[in-house]
DNA sequence: CAGTGGGCCTGAGTGC
DNA sequence: TGCACTCAGGCCCACT
């Protein structure tokens, strides 16, 4: 589920409501990907100043630290004045005087990590190697090209790795490459300025459109307000192996790259 | 440094 | 209905 658009939609759905809240209690469920990194009591009394996003991480700025949240493969957040008693897959509750923020994550690849600040060692370990923010002004065709030339791996895997540009997960990587007319197997460093420019535009277009549609709900994604996304009705290649390309009618192909499935149109997307 | 493969977890779906 | 198996939206780490 949660690629950049889903994380951004989640952020937008509760950032304003939680801003200014004071933490009154913390409840931990089963262990997540990483430990919280502090005694839960250390969060009590702290104020939530705001919520930012970096790649697929949510950053809750606290009055005395930074709380990083990651949704992993199956995580979702809810924020409401009150929520039912925690279920078997509710592994982190942040109780505040504005409401309850709850991380629901069946597969537990997600995480809630407290760090002293963005420049602290634990924060830099998680955030330090992340690539460009695709919706920021600093994400230019030239910057993208500078990142891509250092990688000879297939462009699909380079996009997924997040070292050049963040937030493009498995669904959006296939969609982006379709829109850019680039075969997922093409070596990243083999892309010239013209194709890099097309790729740059496609990344922005797909991600921004997905945010506007409330994200992609394949199984159970919803915003912190419980709203499902709608972008899944607009995917052109993801999950459509064997079906006709919406642009040219050729059968969509699928292949496995780095143990992840990729989808592409063999006619519209050039090696 | 760059690239590859394993592993972390659970639930849904498929085929027998 | 039950079982074995495959697959799933992410990302760190060990190794080559």
XYZ file of C-alpha atoms (C1' of nucleotides) in Angstrom:
303
model
C 0.000 0.000 0.000
C 1.831 2.964 1.279
C 3.971 4.663 -1.294
C 4.544 8.418 -1.297
C 0.987 9.391 -2.279
C -0.589 7.257 0.424
C 1.779 8.612 3.058
C 1.139 12.193 1.924
C -2.626 11.674 1.885
C -2.354 10.248 5.384
C -0.313 13.243 6.515
C -2.766 15.742 5.087
C -5.671 13.937 6.708
C -4.525 14.522 10.283
C -1.654 17.043 10.395
C -3.803 20.093 11.102
C -5.953 18.305 13.641
C -3.072 16.944 15.707
C -0.972 20.114 15.605
C -0.651 21.592 19.078
C -1.825 18.448 20.849
C -0.184 17.236 24.026
C 0.655 13.557 24.463
C -1.128 12.046 27.417
C -0.478 8.314 26.965
C 1.317 5.814 24.763
C 0.310 2.216 24.168
C 2.521 -0.329 22.462
C 1.272 -3.574 20.886
C 3.447 -6.251 19.359
C 6.972 -5.289 18.298
C 7.247 -3.403 15.019
C 10.210 -3.299 12.692
C 12.278 -1.267 15.131
C 11.890 -0.520 18.829
C 10.493 2.842 19.871
C 13.930 3.973 20.935
C 12.920 5.487 24.255
C 10.813 4.720 27.276
C 7.182 5.441 26.377
C 7.042 7.733 29.382
C 9.499 10.078 27.703
C 6.789 11.086 25.234
C 4.270 12.059 27.892
C 3.620 15.755 28.145
C 5.348 16.524 24.857
C 3.521 18.657 22.324
C 3.032 17.692 18.684
C 4.157 20.786 16.794
C 3.440 19.519 13.282
C 3.647 16.648 10.844
C 6.037 16.558 7.906
C 6.862 13.873 5.362
C 10.209 12.690 4.019
C 9.915 9.959 1.410
C 7.607 7.390 2.950
C 8.337 8.503 6.505
C 6.069 10.737 8.542
C 7.929 13.085 10.869
C 6.060 14.271 13.931
C 7.893 17.260 15.322
C 7.603 17.114 19.087
C 8.491 19.778 21.603
C 11.493 17.703 22.639
C 12.304 15.332 19.805
C 11.124 13.796 16.575
C 8.809 10.834 16.193
C 9.278 8.913 12.934
C 6.419 6.794 11.645
C 6.659 4.352 8.768
C 3.763 2.347 7.355
C 5.827 -0.494 5.890
C 3.854 -2.739 3.557
C 0.572 -2.977 5.388
C 0.376 -0.075 7.803
C -2.238 2.628 8.083
C -2.934 5.419 10.549
C -6.183 6.579 12.054
C -6.683 9.767 13.999
C -9.953 10.409 15.771
C -11.250 11.839 19.051
C -11.904 8.266 20.141
C -11.320 4.826 18.624
C -12.479 1.337 19.617
C -10.381 -0.838 21.904
C -7.182 -1.824 20.071
C -7.368 -4.916 17.877
C -4.788 -7.607 17.292
C -2.975 -5.503 14.660
C -3.033 -2.132 16.385
C 0.549 -1.806 17.555
C 1.001 1.834 18.486
C -1.385 4.328 20.058
C -0.420 7.918 20.670
C -3.065 9.374 22.939
C -3.332 13.161 22.873
C -5.728 15.793 24.080
C -6.804 16.265 20.435
C -7.471 12.600 19.798
C -5.947 9.178 19.383
C -3.390 8.448 16.666
C -3.277 4.715 15.974
C -0.945 2.654 13.791
C -2.627 -0.450 12.404
C -0.132 -2.814 10.749
C -0.840 -6.539 10.279
C 2.556 -7.390 8.802
C 4.491 -5.208 11.216
C 7.024 -3.952 8.669
C 6.153 -0.479 9.845
C 7.688 1.404 12.738
C 7.365 4.184 15.278
C 10.769 5.511 16.321
C 11.538 8.355 18.678
C 14.732 10.280 18.002
C 16.163 13.372 19.695
C 16.021 15.277 16.414
C 16.491 15.144 12.666
C 20.255 15.485 12.981
C 20.629 12.766 15.600
C 22.358 9.523 14.692
C 19.227 7.337 14.703
C 17.325 9.793 12.493
C 20.190 10.158 10.055
C 20.515 6.416 9.836
C 16.921 6.171 8.618
C 16.638 9.385 6.617
C 20.201 10.176 5.619
C 20.491 8.134 2.449
C 17.117 9.091 0.998
C 17.016 10.535 -2.496
C 15.324 13.618 -3.882
C 11.778 14.582 -2.916
C 9.936 14.244 -6.227
C 7.350 16.959 -5.534
C 9.878 19.510 -4.259
C 11.439 22.287 -6.320
C 14.848 20.663 -6.024
C 13.688 17.741 -8.115
C 14.758 18.867 -11.562
C 15.544 16.886 -14.716
C 19.221 17.730 -14.236
C 19.220 16.487 -10.641
C 17.459 13.307 -11.684
C 19.941 12.694 -14.455
C 22.868 13.280 -12.120
C 21.497 10.575 -9.865
C 20.707 8.097 -12.601
C 24.087 8.156 -14.332
C 25.684 6.476 -11.328
C 23.494 3.383 -11.659
C 23.679 0.759 -14.338
C 20.905 -1.352 -12.776
C 17.484 -1.441 -14.479
C 15.602 1.842 -14.101
C 12.703 0.125 -12.333
C 14.962 -1.118 -9.550
C 16.780 2.200 -9.285
C 13.474 4.015 -8.827
C 12.369 1.510 -6.190
C 15.627 1.713 -4.246
C 14.908 5.330 -3.296
C 18.520 6.475 -3.376
C 17.986 8.761 -6.362
C 14.376 9.760 -5.853
C 12.118 8.726 -2.965
C 8.532 7.654 -2.754
C 8.138 5.694 -5.980
C 7.047 2.232 -4.865
C 6.198 -0.830 -6.874
C 2.846 0.303 -8.257
C 3.867 3.822 -9.177
C 7.200 2.708 -10.647
C 5.389 0.699 -13.293
C 2.891 3.497 -13.907
C 5.610 6.148 -14.150
C 7.657 4.138 -16.653
C 4.579 3.539 -18.775
C 3.820 7.238 -18.891
C 7.461 7.977 -19.742
C 7.551 5.314 -22.465
C 10.551 3.591 -20.908
C 10.961 -0.176 -20.546
C 11.561 -1.148 -16.890
C 14.619 -3.183 -17.856
C 16.469 -0.235 -19.386
C 19.689 0.579 -17.540
C 19.271 3.797 -15.562
C 22.541 5.225 -16.839
C 21.525 4.579 -20.439
C 18.769 7.192 -20.341
C 19.615 10.344 -22.246
C 18.432 13.884 -21.451
C 15.249 13.598 -23.490
C 14.076 10.427 -21.795
C 15.168 11.657 -18.364
C 13.047 14.750 -18.905
C 10.077 12.559 -19.796
C 10.718 10.405 -16.738
C 10.954 13.457 -14.514
C 7.633 14.752 -15.758
C 6.005 11.320 -15.437
C 7.122 10.918 -11.812
C 5.636 14.271 -10.878
C 2.468 13.731 -12.831
C 1.725 10.248 -11.498
C 2.495 11.034 -7.866
C 0.641 14.349 -7.842
C -2.374 12.802 -9.520
C -2.371 9.908 -7.059
C -2.269 12.332 -4.118
C -5.182 14.231 -5.637
C -7.127 10.970 -5.931
C -6.566 10.124 -2.278
C -3.981 7.428 -3.003
C -4.362 3.850 -4.204
C -6.511 1.425 -2.233
C -5.709 -2.078 -3.461
C -6.702 -3.858 -0.326
C -7.196 -1.782 2.747
C -5.461 1.581 2.538
C -7.354 4.503 3.964
C -6.431 7.947 5.209
C -6.294 8.826 8.889
C -9.939 9.829 8.461
C -10.773 6.396 7.082
C -11.227 7.514 3.468
C -10.262 5.030 0.732
C -8.257 6.170 -2.300
C -9.327 6.048 -5.938
C -6.156 5.987 -8.003
C -6.434 2.212 -8.501
C -9.086 2.877 -11.146
C -6.544 4.826 -13.186
C -3.619 2.425 -13.324
C -2.542 1.761 -16.887
C -0.266 -1.275 -16.475
C 0.042 -2.342 -12.822
C -1.700 -5.673 -12.258
C -2.915 -5.778 -15.885
C -0.718 -8.537 -17.350
C -2.290 -10.017 -20.466
C -4.840 -7.233 -20.798
C -4.749 -4.772 -23.696
C -2.733 -1.584 -23.356
C -5.090 1.363 -22.963
C -2.986 3.317 -25.458
C -2.165 0.840 -28.237
C -4.006 -2.405 -27.487
C -0.921 -4.613 -27.198
C -0.973 -7.169 -24.364
C 0.622 -5.872 -21.168
C 3.675 -7.898 -20.166
C 4.879 -8.691 -16.671
C 8.274 -9.738 -15.364
C 10.048 -10.097 -12.049
C 12.881 -7.714 -11.172
C 14.582 -7.960 -7.817
C 11.773 -10.227 -6.601
C 9.184 -7.565 -7.403
C 6.704 -7.735 -10.250
C 6.877 -5.149 -13.020
C 4.319 -4.427 -15.740
C 4.852 -2.712 -19.055
C 3.523 -2.319 -22.567
C 6.011 -3.856 -25.030
C 4.939 -1.444 -27.769
C 4.605 1.861 -25.903
C 7.705 1.396 -23.738
C 11.083 1.283 -25.504
C 14.197 -0.461 -24.143
C 30.622 2.106 -4.170
C 27.072 -0.572 -6.748
C 24.319 -4.632 -7.240
C 22.015 -8.936 -5.605
C 19.513 -11.867 -2.556
C 17.626 -13.001 2.063
C 14.740 -11.906 5.598
C 11.296 -9.682 8.418
C 5.577 -10.791 9.299
C 0.593 -11.865 8.372
C -3.410 -12.476 5.413
C -5.613 -13.442 1.054
C -6.011 -16.191 -2.774
C -5.341 -20.546 -5.475
C -5.171 -25.387 -6.477
C -5.630 -29.994 -4.910
C -13.395 -27.829 4.795
C -8.459 -28.294 5.165
C -3.848 -27.971 3.765
C 0.262 -26.424 1.210
C 1.777 -23.079 -1.361
C 2.365 -18.408 -3.587
C 2.110 -13.697 -3.465
C 1.623 -8.840 -1.578
C 2.029 -1.831 -1.704
C 8.961 -1.622 1.876
C 13.401 -1.546 3.289
C 17.618 -2.975 5.998
C 21.548 -5.836 5.949
C 25.149 -9.097 4.627
C 27.596 -10.415 1.000
C 29.910 -10.302 -3.740
